[in-house]
Amino acid sequence: MTRTLFHGGTVYDGTLAEPGEADIVVEDGRIVEVGRGLDGDERIDCTGKWISPGFIDSHVHVMVDGIDILRMMGTPFSLSFYEAAENLRKTLDVGITTVRDASGADLGVKEALERGLIAGPRLQIAISMISQTGGHGDDWQACGAHVPLFVDHPGRPGGVIDGPEEARKKVRELIRMGADVIKVATSGGVLSPRDDPRHAHLRDDEIAMIVSEAQAAGISVMSHAQATDGIKAAIRNGVRSIEHGIYLDDEAIEMMLSEGTWLVPTLHAPRAVIARAAAGAALPPAVVEKAHMVQAAHDDSIRRAHEAGVKIAMGTDCGVGKHGTNLDELGFMREVGMSSVEALHATTQSAAQLLGIDHDRGRIAEGQRADLVVLDGSPDDIEGLAHRVRGVYQDGALVSGEPSAGSAA
């Protein structure tokens, strides 16, 4: 069996430990040794570079690539699946080897990746977001028409429910369709037309039913939760991760610490909406106004949660913004007080723990899957990281990058 040696680089292992020089040996898609002075049948020279576990983005939407309502209305339905293939490729090219799609992608997209029909990160899917009438997932517009972000189809049902029994049935339907995680909206949001991100949505009995049905199937629940009361309702009823967490107060932070709830900040998202609007994207004025309204509160909430010790996993909401810009999130994390190694940990081991895959990936250690990224520079510097990616590996095989920057010599 061929031993592939990654030699001479600085290794960031996915934990909070400081990076150090080490060799990595890969056999049959797995890391079998990490240390100094190792040997191999094939050698990849990483001198002057550093190596990380494959990055993980815990919150993306691969079926869209930047929100523009008029453009989306003029896009043929099936085109989004071809665009998803391109979005997945862009994501892989910046070193992200696993993503969790927070609604939009269906089982067919996941199977296309698993069969090797398209290239991209490993994928977990939520399929559709569960929302109340008038909530973040309700696409009704004031003109009386429905303008969906994701059109319903046989593999992706609508997610609007009211009451515990409708919630129960919707979770079971999504699980039947292949959902790896259930997503619920426990507050309003920025992109939705007729709600307020400061308002809580769904009642405790509805959220509790969603969590109970998901747990019965052995999967977890992620919550779009921006409003303070919506965040607390999600935590109180056993949701595993709070997505966005814009209006966290001290009590909500203490609840997250007590329950071990993860936070997926998506600092990228409001910035992307503002940038898209400035570039001329067709977005309703109310959406742009909400994006400006939430950004300062969002940054402050994530800063305070980090200082308190809340578990953080990197997620971007790319799809709202452009795919391939995912690693900008690490810089935004630095801006709210996280160190470089903490930001890297959030997109490696911590994200793997959130997704329930830490037994398989997220670290550079013996037995872990050899999903690796080789980069120029130093792990202390995470600015402009995407432009420094030189080789991306899945199961030890080069899947993106120039052969001279990553293949066996």
CSV table of C-alpha atoms in Angstrom, one decimal:
chain,number,residue,atom,x,y,z
A,1,MET,CA,0.0,0.0,0.0
A,2,THR,CA,1.4,3.4,-1.0
A,3,ARG,CA,2.6,5.7,1.8
A,4,THR,CA,2.2,9.4,0.8
A,5,LEU,CA,4.5,11.7,2.9
A,6,PHE,CA,3.6,15.4,3.3
A,7,HIS,CA,7.1,16.7,4.3
A,8,GLY,CA,8.6,19.9,5.6
A,9,GLY,CA,5.5,21.9,6.4
A,10,THR,CA,4.1,23.6,9.5
A,11,VAL,CA,1.1,21.6,10.8
A,12,TYR,CA,-2.0,23.1,12.3
A,13,ASP,CA,-3.7,20.0,13.8
A,14,GLY,CA,-7.3,21.4,14.2
A,15,THR,CA,-7.1,21.8,18.0
A,16,LEU,CA,-6.3,24.9,20.0
A,17,ALA,CA,-2.6,23.8,20.2
A,18,GLU,CA,0.0,26.1,18.5
A,19,PRO,CA,1.1,24.9,15.1
A,20,GLY,CA,4.5,23.2,14.7
A,21,GLU,CA,6.7,21.5,12.2
A,22,ALA,CA,5.8,17.9,11.4
A,23,ASP,CA,5.5,15.3,8.7
A,24,ILE,CA,2.2,13.5,7.8
A,25,VAL,CA,1.9,10.1,6.3
A,26,VAL,CA,-1.3,9.0,4.5
A,27,GLU,CA,-2.3,5.5,3.5
A,28,ASP,CA,-5.5,4.4,1.9
A,29,GLY,CA,-7.1,7.8,2.5
A,30,ARG,CA,-6.3,8.0,6.2
A,31,ILE,CA,-3.6,9.6,8.3
A,32,VAL,CA,-1.4,6.9,9.7
A,33,GLU,CA,1.4,8.9,11.3
A,34,VAL,CA,2.2,12.4,12.4
A,35,GLY,CA,5.7,13.3,13.6
A,36,ARG,CA,9.3,14.2,12.6
A,37,GLY,CA,11.6,12.3,10.3
A,38,LEU,CA,8.9,10.1,8.7
A,39,ASP,CA,9.2,8.3,5.4
A,40,GLY,CA,7.0,7.4,2.5
A,41,ASP,CA,6.8,6.0,-1.0
A,42,GLU,CA,5.7,9.3,-2.5
A,43,ARG,CA,6.7,12.7,-1.1
A,44,ILE,CA,4.9,16.0,-1.3
A,45,ASP,CA,7.2,18.9,-0.5
A,46,CYS,CA,5.5,21.4,1.8
A,47,THR,CA,8.6,23.4,2.7
A,48,GLY,CA,7.6,27.0,3.4
A,49,LYS,CA,3.9,26.1,3.6
A,50,TRP,CA,1.5,25.0,6.3
A,51,ILE,CA,-1.0,22.2,6.4
A,52,SER,CA,-4.5,22.3,8.0
A,53,PRO,CA,-7.3,19.8,8.2
A,54,GLY,CA,-9.8,20.4,5.5
A,55,PHE,CA,-11.9,23.4,6.4
A,56,ILE,CA,-15.6,23.0,7.3
A,57,ASP,CA,-18.4,25.5,6.7
A,58,SER,CA,-21.3,24.7,8.9
A,59,HIS,CA,-23.9,27.0,7.1
A,60,VAL,CA,-24.1,27.4,3.4
A,61,HIS,CA,-26.8,27.4,0.6
A,62,VAL,CA,-25.2,25.8,-2.4
A,63,MET,CA,-28.3,26.2,-4.7
A,64,VAL,CA,-27.9,30.0,-4.9
A,65,ASP,CA,-24.8,32.3,-5.3
A,66,GLY,CA,-25.7,35.8,-4.1
A,67,ILE,CA,-29.2,36.9,-3.6
A,68,ASP,CA,-30.8,39.0,-6.4
A,69,ILE,CA,-34.6,38.7,-6.5
A,70,LEU,CA,-35.1,39.8,-10.1
A,71,ARG,CA,-32.3,37.5,-11.4
A,72,MET,CA,-33.7,34.6,-9.5
A,73,MET,CA,-37.2,35.2,-10.9
A,74,GLY,CA,-35.8,35.0,-14.4
A,75,THR,CA,-33.7,31.8,-13.8
A,76,PRO,CA,-35.0,28.5,-15.1
A,77,PHE,CA,-35.8,26.1,-12.3
A,78,SER,CA,-33.3,23.4,-13.3
A,79,LEU,CA,-30.5,25.8,-13.9
A,80,SER,CA,-30.0,26.0,-10.1
A,81,PHE,CA,-28.7,22.4,-10.0
A,82,TYR,CA,-26.0,23.2,-12.5
A,83,GLU,CA,-25.1,26.3,-10.6
A,84,ALA,CA,-24.9,24.3,-7.4
A,85,ALA,CA,-22.2,22.2,-9.1
A,86,GLU,CA,-20.2,25.3,-9.8
A,87,ASN,CA,-20.8,26.7,-6.3
A,88,LEU,CA,-19.5,23.4,-4.8
A,89,ARG,CA,-16.4,23.5,-6.9
A,90,LYS,CA,-15.7,27.1,-5.9
A,91,THR,CA,-16.1,26.1,-2.2
A,92,LEU,CA,-13.7,23.1,-2.6
A,93,ASP,CA,-11.1,25.3,-4.4
A,94,VAL,CA,-10.6,27.4,-1.2
A,95,GLY,CA,-10.0,24.4,0.9
A,96,ILE,CA,-13.4,23.7,2.3
A,97,THR,CA,-13.8,19.9,2.2
A,98,THR,CA,-17.1,19.6,4.2
A,99,VAL,CA,-20.2,21.8,4.3
A,100,ARG,CA,-23.6,21.7,5.9
A,101,ASP,CA,-26.3,23.0,3.5
A,102,ALA,CA,-28.8,24.9,5.6
A,103,SER,CA,-31.7,24.5,3.1
A,104,GLY,CA,-31.9,24.3,-0.7
A,105,ALA,CA,-29.9,21.2,-1.6
A,106,ASP,CA,-31.7,17.9,-1.9
A,107,LEU,CA,-30.7,14.3,-1.8
A,108,GLY,CA,-29.9,14.3,-5.5
A,109,VAL,CA,-27.2,17.0,-5.0
A,110,LYS,CA,-25.7,14.9,-2.2
A,111,GLU,CA,-25.7,11.7,-4.2
A,112,ALA,CA,-24.1,13.4,-7.2
A,113,LEU,CA,-21.2,14.3,-5.0
A,114,GLU,CA,-21.0,10.8,-3.4
A,115,ARG,CA,-21.0,9.2,-6.9
A,116,GLY,CA,-18.3,11.5,-8.1
A,117,LEU,CA,-20.5,13.0,-10.8
A,118,ILE,CA,-19.5,16.5,-9.6
A,119,ALA,CA,-16.6,17.7,-7.5
A,120,GLY,CA,-17.1,19.5,-4.1
A,121,PRO,CA,-17.1,19.2,-0.4
A,122,ARG,CA,-18.7,16.4,1.5
A,123,LEU,CA,-22.3,17.5,2.2
A,124,GLN,CA,-24.8,17.4,4.9
A,125,ILE,CA,-28.3,18.6,4.0
A,126,ALA,CA,-31.3,20.1,5.7
A,127,ILE,CA,-33.4,20.3,2.5
A,128,SER,CA,-36.0,22.8,3.7
A,129,MET,CA,-36.3,25.2,6.7
A,130,ILE,CA,-39.3,24.8,8.9
A,131,SER,CA,-41.1,28.1,9.6
A,132,GLN,CA,-44.3,29.4,10.8
A,133,THR,CA,-46.8,31.3,8.6
A,134,GLY,CA,-45.4,34.8,8.2
A,135,GLY,CA,-42.0,33.6,9.4
A,136,HIS,CA,-38.5,33.5,7.9
A,137,GLY,CA,-39.5,30.7,5.5
A,138,ASP,CA,-42.8,32.2,4.3
A,139,ASP,CA,-42.2,33.7,0.8
A,140,TRP,CA,-45.5,35.5,0.6
A,141,GLN,CA,-45.1,39.1,-0.8
A,142,ALA,CA,-47.3,42.1,-0.2
A,143,CYS,CA,-48.6,41.9,-3.8
A,144,GLY,CA,-50.2,38.6,-2.9
A,145,ALA,CA,-47.8,36.5,-4.9
A,146,HIS,CA,-45.3,33.9,-3.5
A,147,VAL,CA,-41.7,34.5,-4.6
A,148,PRO,CA,-39.7,31.6,-3.2
A,149,LEU,CA,-36.0,31.5,-2.7
A,150,PHE,CA,-36.2,27.7,-3.2
A,151,VAL,CA,-39.1,26.4,-5.4
A,152,ASP,CA,-40.9,23.4,-3.9
A,153,HIS,CA,-40.3,20.1,-5.8
A,154,PRO,CA,-40.7,16.4,-5.1
A,155,GLY,CA,-37.4,16.3,-3.3
A,156,ARG,CA,-37.7,19.6,-1.5
A,157,PRO,CA,-41.1,20.4,0.1
A,158,GLY,CA,-42.3,23.7,1.5
A,159,GLY,CA,-41.4,24.2,5.1
A,160,VAL,CA,-44.3,26.4,6.5
A,161,ILE,CA,-46.1,24.8,9.4
A,162,ASP,CA,-48.4,25.9,12.2
A,163,GLY,CA,-48.9,23.8,15.3
A,164,PRO,CA,-47.1,20.8,16.8
A,165,GLU,CA,-48.8,18.1,14.6
A,166,GLU,CA,-47.9,19.9,11.4
A,167,ALA,CA,-44.4,20.2,12.8
A,168,ARG,CA,-44.2,16.5,13.5
A,169,LYS,CA,-45.3,15.6,10.0
A,170,LYS,CA,-42.9,18.0,8.4
A,171,VAL,CA,-39.9,16.6,10.2
A,172,ARG,CA,-40.8,13.1,9.3
A,173,GLU,CA,-41.3,14.2,5.7
A,174,LEU,CA,-37.8,15.8,5.6
A,175,ILE,CA,-36.2,12.7,7.2
A,176,ARG,CA,-37.9,10.5,4.6
A,177,MET,CA,-36.4,12.7,1.9
A,178,GLY,CA,-32.8,12.3,3.3
A,179,ALA,CA,-32.3,15.2,5.7
A,180,ASP,CA,-29.1,14.9,7.8
A,181,VAL,CA,-30.2,17.7,10.0
A,182,ILE,CA,-33.4,19.6,10.6
A,183,LYS,CA,-33.5,23.4,10.3
A,184,VAL,CA,-36.1,25.5,12.1
A,185,ALA,CA,-36.6,29.3,12.1
A,186,THR,CA,-37.3,30.4,15.7
A,187,SER,CA,-37.2,34.1,14.8
A,188,GLY,CA,-37.7,36.4,11.8
A,189,GLY,CA,-34.7,37.2,9.6
A,190,VAL,CA,-33.1,39.7,7.2
A,191,LEU,CA,-34.0,38.3,3.8
A,192,SER,CA,-37.6,37.3,4.5
A,193,PRO,CA,-40.1,40.0,3.3
A,194,ARG,CA,-42.7,40.2,6.1
A,195,ASP,CA,-41.0,39.6,9.4
A,196,ASP,CA,-38.7,41.2,11.9
A,197,PRO,CA,-35.4,39.6,13.1
A,198,ARG,CA,-36.1,40.9,16.6
A,199,HIS,CA,-39.3,38.8,16.9
A,200,ALA,CA,-39.5,35.2,18.1
A,201,HIS,CA,-41.3,32.7,16.0
A,202,LEU,CA,-42.9,29.3,16.8
A,203,ARG,CA,-44.0,28.4,20.3
A,204,ASP,CA,-42.3,26.0,22.7
A,205,ASP,CA,-44.6,23.1,21.9
A,206,GLU,CA,-43.8,23.4,18.2
A,207,ILE,CA,-40.1,23.6,18.7
A,208,ALA,CA,-40.1,20.8,21.3
A,209,MET,CA,-42.0,18.6,18.8
A,210,ILE,CA,-39.4,19.3,16.0
A,211,VAL,CA,-36.5,18.4,18.3
A,212,SER,CA,-38.2,15.3,19.6
A,213,GLU,CA,-38.9,13.9,16.2
A,214,ALA,CA,-35.4,14.7,15.0
A,215,GLN,CA,-33.9,13.0,18.0
A,216,ALA,CA,-36.0,10.0,17.5
A,217,ALA,CA,-34.4,9.6,14.1
A,218,GLY,CA,-30.9,10.2,15.5
A,219,ILE,CA,-30.3,13.6,14.0
A,220,SER,CA,-30.1,17.1,15.5
A,221,VAL,CA,-31.7,20.5,14.9
A,222,MET,CA,-30.2,23.8,13.9
A,223,SER,CA,-32.1,27.0,14.5
A,224,HIS,CA,-32.1,30.2,12.5
A,225,ALA,CA,-32.3,32.3,15.6
A,226,GLN,CA,-31.7,36.1,15.5
A,227,ALA,CA,-34.2,37.5,18.1
A,228,THR,CA,-33.3,37.1,21.8
A,229,ASP,CA,-36.5,35.3,22.7
A,230,GLY,CA,-36.3,33.0,19.7
A,231,ILE,CA,-32.7,32.1,20.6
A,232,LYS,CA,-33.8,31.3,24.2
A,233,ALA,CA,-36.8,29.2,23.0
A,234,ALA,CA,-34.5,27.2,20.7
A,235,ILE,CA,-32.0,26.5,23.5
A,236,ARG,CA,-34.7,25.7,26.0
A,237,ASN,CA,-36.1,23.1,23.8
A,238,GLY,CA,-32.9,21.3,22.9
A,239,VAL,CA,-31.7,22.7,19.6
A,240,ARG,CA,-28.1,21.8,19.0
A,241,SER,CA,-26.9,25.0,17.3
A,242,ILE,CA,-27.9,28.7,17.1
A,243,GLU,CA,-27.4,30.1,13.6
A,244,HIS,CA,-26.6,33.8,13.5
A,245,GLY,CA,-27.3,34.7,17.1
A,246,ILE,CA,-27.7,38.4,16.4
A,247,TYR,CA,-29.5,39.5,19.5
A,248,LEU,CA,-27.8,37.5,22.3
A,249,ASP,CA,-28.3,38.8,25.8
A,250,ASP,CA,-26.4,37.7,28.9
A,251,GLU,CA,-29.1,35.2,29.9
A,252,ALA,CA,-29.1,33.6,26.4
A,253,ILE,CA,-25.3,33.2,26.6
A,254,GLU,CA,-25.5,31.6,30.0
A,255,MET,CA,-28.2,29.2,28.7
A,256,MET,CA,-25.9,28.2,25.8
A,257,LEU,CA,-23.1,27.6,28.2
A,258,SER,CA,-25.3,25.5,30.5
A,259,GLU,CA,-26.8,23.4,27.7
A,260,GLY,CA,-23.6,23.1,25.6
A,261,THR,CA,-25.3,24.8,22.6
A,262,TRP,CA,-23.1,25.7,19.7
A,263,LEU,CA,-23.1,29.1,18.0
A,264,VAL,CA,-22.6,29.5,14.2
A,265,PRO,CA,-22.1,33.2,13.8
A,266,THR,CA,-22.4,33.8,10.0
A,267,LEU,CA,-20.8,37.3,10.3
A,268,HIS,CA,-20.4,37.0,6.6
A,269,ALA,CA,-24.2,37.2,5.9
A,270,PRO,CA,-25.2,40.8,6.7
A,271,ARG,CA,-22.0,42.1,5.2
A,272,ALA,CA,-22.8,40.2,2.0
A,273,VAL,CA,-26.3,41.6,1.8
A,274,ILE,CA,-25.0,45.2,2.2
A,275,ALA,CA,-22.3,44.5,-0.4
A,276,ARG,CA,-24.7,43.0,-2.9
A,277,ALA,CA,-27.1,45.9,-2.6
A,278,ALA,CA,-24.2,48.4,-3.1
A,279,ALA,CA,-23.3,46.4,-6.2
A,280,GLY,CA,-26.8,46.9,-7.7
A,281,ALA,CA,-28.5,43.6,-6.8
A,282,ALA,CA,-32.3,43.8,-6.8
A,283,LEU,CA,-33.1,43.5,-3.1
A,284,PRO,CA,-36.1,45.0,-1.4
A,285,PRO,CA,-35.3,48.2,0.6
A,286,ALA,CA,-36.6,46.6,3.8
A,287,VAL,CA,-34.1,43.7,3.4
A,288,VAL,CA,-31.2,46.1,3.0
A,289,GLU,CA,-32.4,48.2,5.9
A,290,LYS,CA,-32.5,45.1,8.1
A,291,ALA,CA,-29.0,44.1,7.1
A,292,HIS,CA,-27.7,47.5,8.2
A,293,MET,CA,-29.8,47.4,11.4
A,294,VAL,CA,-28.4,44.1,12.6
A,295,GLN,CA,-24.7,44.2,11.8
A,296,ALA,CA,-23.4,46.1,14.9
A,297,ALA,CA,-25.6,44.1,17.3
A,298,HIS,CA,-24.5,40.9,15.6
A,299,ASP,CA,-20.8,41.7,16.0
A,300,ASP,CA,-21.2,42.6,19.6
A,301,SER,CA,-23.2,39.5,20.4
A,302,ILE,CA,-20.6,37.2,18.9
A,303,ARG,CA,-17.8,39.1,20.7
A,304,ARG,CA,-19.5,38.6,24.1
A,305,ALA,CA,-20.4,35.0,23.4
A,306,HIS,CA,-16.8,34.2,22.6
A,307,GLU,CA,-15.5,36.0,25.7
A,308,ALA,CA,-17.9,33.9,27.8
A,309,GLY,CA,-16.7,30.7,26.3
A,310,VAL,CA,-19.6,29.6,24.1
A,311,LYS,CA,-18.7,26.9,21.6
A,312,ILE,CA,-18.3,28.4,18.2
A,313,ALA,CA,-18.3,26.6,14.8
A,314,MET,CA,-17.6,28.5,11.6
A,315,GLY,CA,-20.5,29.1,9.2
A,316,THR,CA,-20.9,31.7,6.5
A,317,ASP,CA,-24.4,31.6,5.0
A,318,CYS,CA,-22.6,31.7,1.6
A,319,GLY,CA,-25.3,31.6,-1.0
A,320,VAL,CA,-26.5,34.9,0.5
A,321,GLY,CA,-23.0,36.1,-0.5
A,322,LYS,CA,-20.8,34.5,-3.2
A,323,HIS,CA,-19.4,31.0,-2.8
A,324,GLY,CA,-15.6,30.9,-2.6
A,325,THR,CA,-15.5,33.9,-0.2
A,326,ASN,CA,-16.2,31.5,2.7
A,327,LEU,CA,-12.8,32.0,4.4
A,328,ASP,CA,-13.5,35.8,4.8
A,329,GLU,CA,-15.4,34.6,7.8
A,330,LEU,CA,-12.2,33.9,9.6
A,331,GLY,CA,-11.1,37.5,9.3
A,332,PHE,CA,-14.5,38.6,10.6
A,333,MET,CA,-14.0,36.3,13.6
A,334,ARG,CA,-10.7,38.0,14.2
A,335,GLU,CA,-12.5,41.4,14.2
A,336,VAL,CA,-14.8,40.3,17.0
A,337,GLY,CA,-11.9,39.1,19.2
A,338,MET,CA,-11.0,35.6,18.2
A,339,SER,CA,-7.4,34.7,17.8
A,340,SER,CA,-6.1,33.1,14.5
A,341,VAL,CA,-5.9,29.6,16.1
A,342,GLU,CA,-9.4,30.0,17.6
A,343,ALA,CA,-10.8,30.9,14.2
A,344,LEU,CA,-9.1,28.0,12.6
A,345,HIS,CA,-10.3,25.7,15.3
A,346,ALA,CA,-13.9,26.9,14.7
A,347,THR,CA,-13.6,25.8,11.0
A,348,THR,CA,-11.9,22.4,11.8
A,349,GLN,CA,-12.3,20.4,15.0
A,350,SER,CA,-15.1,22.5,16.5
A,351,ALA,CA,-17.2,22.4,13.3
A,352,ALA,CA,-16.6,18.7,13.0
A,353,GLN,CA,-17.8,18.2,16.6
A,354,LEU,CA,-21.0,20.2,15.8
A,355,LEU,CA,-21.7,18.1,12.7
A,356,GLY,CA,-21.0,14.9,14.6
A,357,ILE,CA,-18.1,13.9,12.3
A,358,ASP,CA,-15.2,14.5,14.6
A,359,HIS,CA,-14.4,10.8,14.8
A,360,ASP,CA,-13.7,11.0,11.0
A,361,ARG,CA,-12.3,14.4,10.2
A,362,GLY,CA,-11.5,17.9,11.6
A,363,ARG,CA,-8.0,17.1,12.9
A,364,ILE,CA,-4.6,16.0,11.7
A,365,ALA,CA,-4.2,12.9,13.8
A,366,GLU,CA,-3.7,9.1,13.3
A,367,GLY,CA,-6.9,7.5,12.0
A,368,GLN,CA,-8.5,10.7,10.7
A,369,ARG,CA,-9.6,11.0,7.1
A,370,ALA,CA,-6.9,12.7,5.0
A,371,ASP,CA,-8.8,15.8,4.0
A,372,LEU,CA,-6.0,18.3,4.0
A,373,VAL,CA,-5.3,21.8,2.8
A,374,VAL,CA,-1.7,23.1,1.9
A,375,LEU,CA,-1.3,26.8,2.1
A,376,ASP,CA,1.4,29.5,1.6
A,377,GLY,CA,2.4,31.7,4.5
A,378,SER,CA,1.7,31.0,8.2
A,379,PRO,CA,-1.3,29.9,10.2
A,380,ASP,CA,-0.8,33.0,12.3
A,381,ASP,CA,-2.0,35.1,9.3
A,382,ILE,CA,-5.5,34.3,8.2
A,383,GLU,CA,-6.1,37.4,6.1
A,384,GLY,CA,-6.6,36.7,2.4
A,385,LEU,CA,-6.4,33.0,3.2
A,386,ALA,CA,-8.3,31.8,0.1
A,387,HIS,CA,-5.6,33.2,-2.2
A,388,ARG,CA,-2.9,31.2,-0.4
A,389,VAL,CA,-4.5,27.8,-0.9
A,390,ARG,CA,-2.1,25.7,-3.0
A,391,GLY,CA,-3.5,22.2,-2.7
A,392,VAL,CA,-6.7,20.6,-1.5
A,393,TYR,CA,-6.9,16.9,-0.7
A,394,GLN,CA,-9.8,14.6,0.0
A,395,ASP,CA,-8.9,11.1,1.2
A,396,GLY,CA,-5.3,12.0,0.5
A,397,ALA,CA,-5.9,12.6,-3.2
A,398,LEU,CA,-5.4,16.1,-4.8
A,399,VAL,CA,-8.8,17.5,-5.8
A,400,SER,CA,-7.9,21.2,-6.3
A,401,GLY,CA,-4.6,23.0,-6.9
A,402,GLU,CA,-1.7,22.8,-9.2
A,403,PRO,CA,0.1,19.4,-9.3
A,404,SER,CA,3.4,21.3,-8.7
A,405,ALA,CA,2.0,22.7,-5.5
A,406,GLY,CA,0.6,19.5,-4.2
A,407,SER,CA,1.2,16.3,-6.1
A,408,ALA,CA,3.8,13.6,-5.4
A,409,ALA,CA,7.2,14.4,-6.9
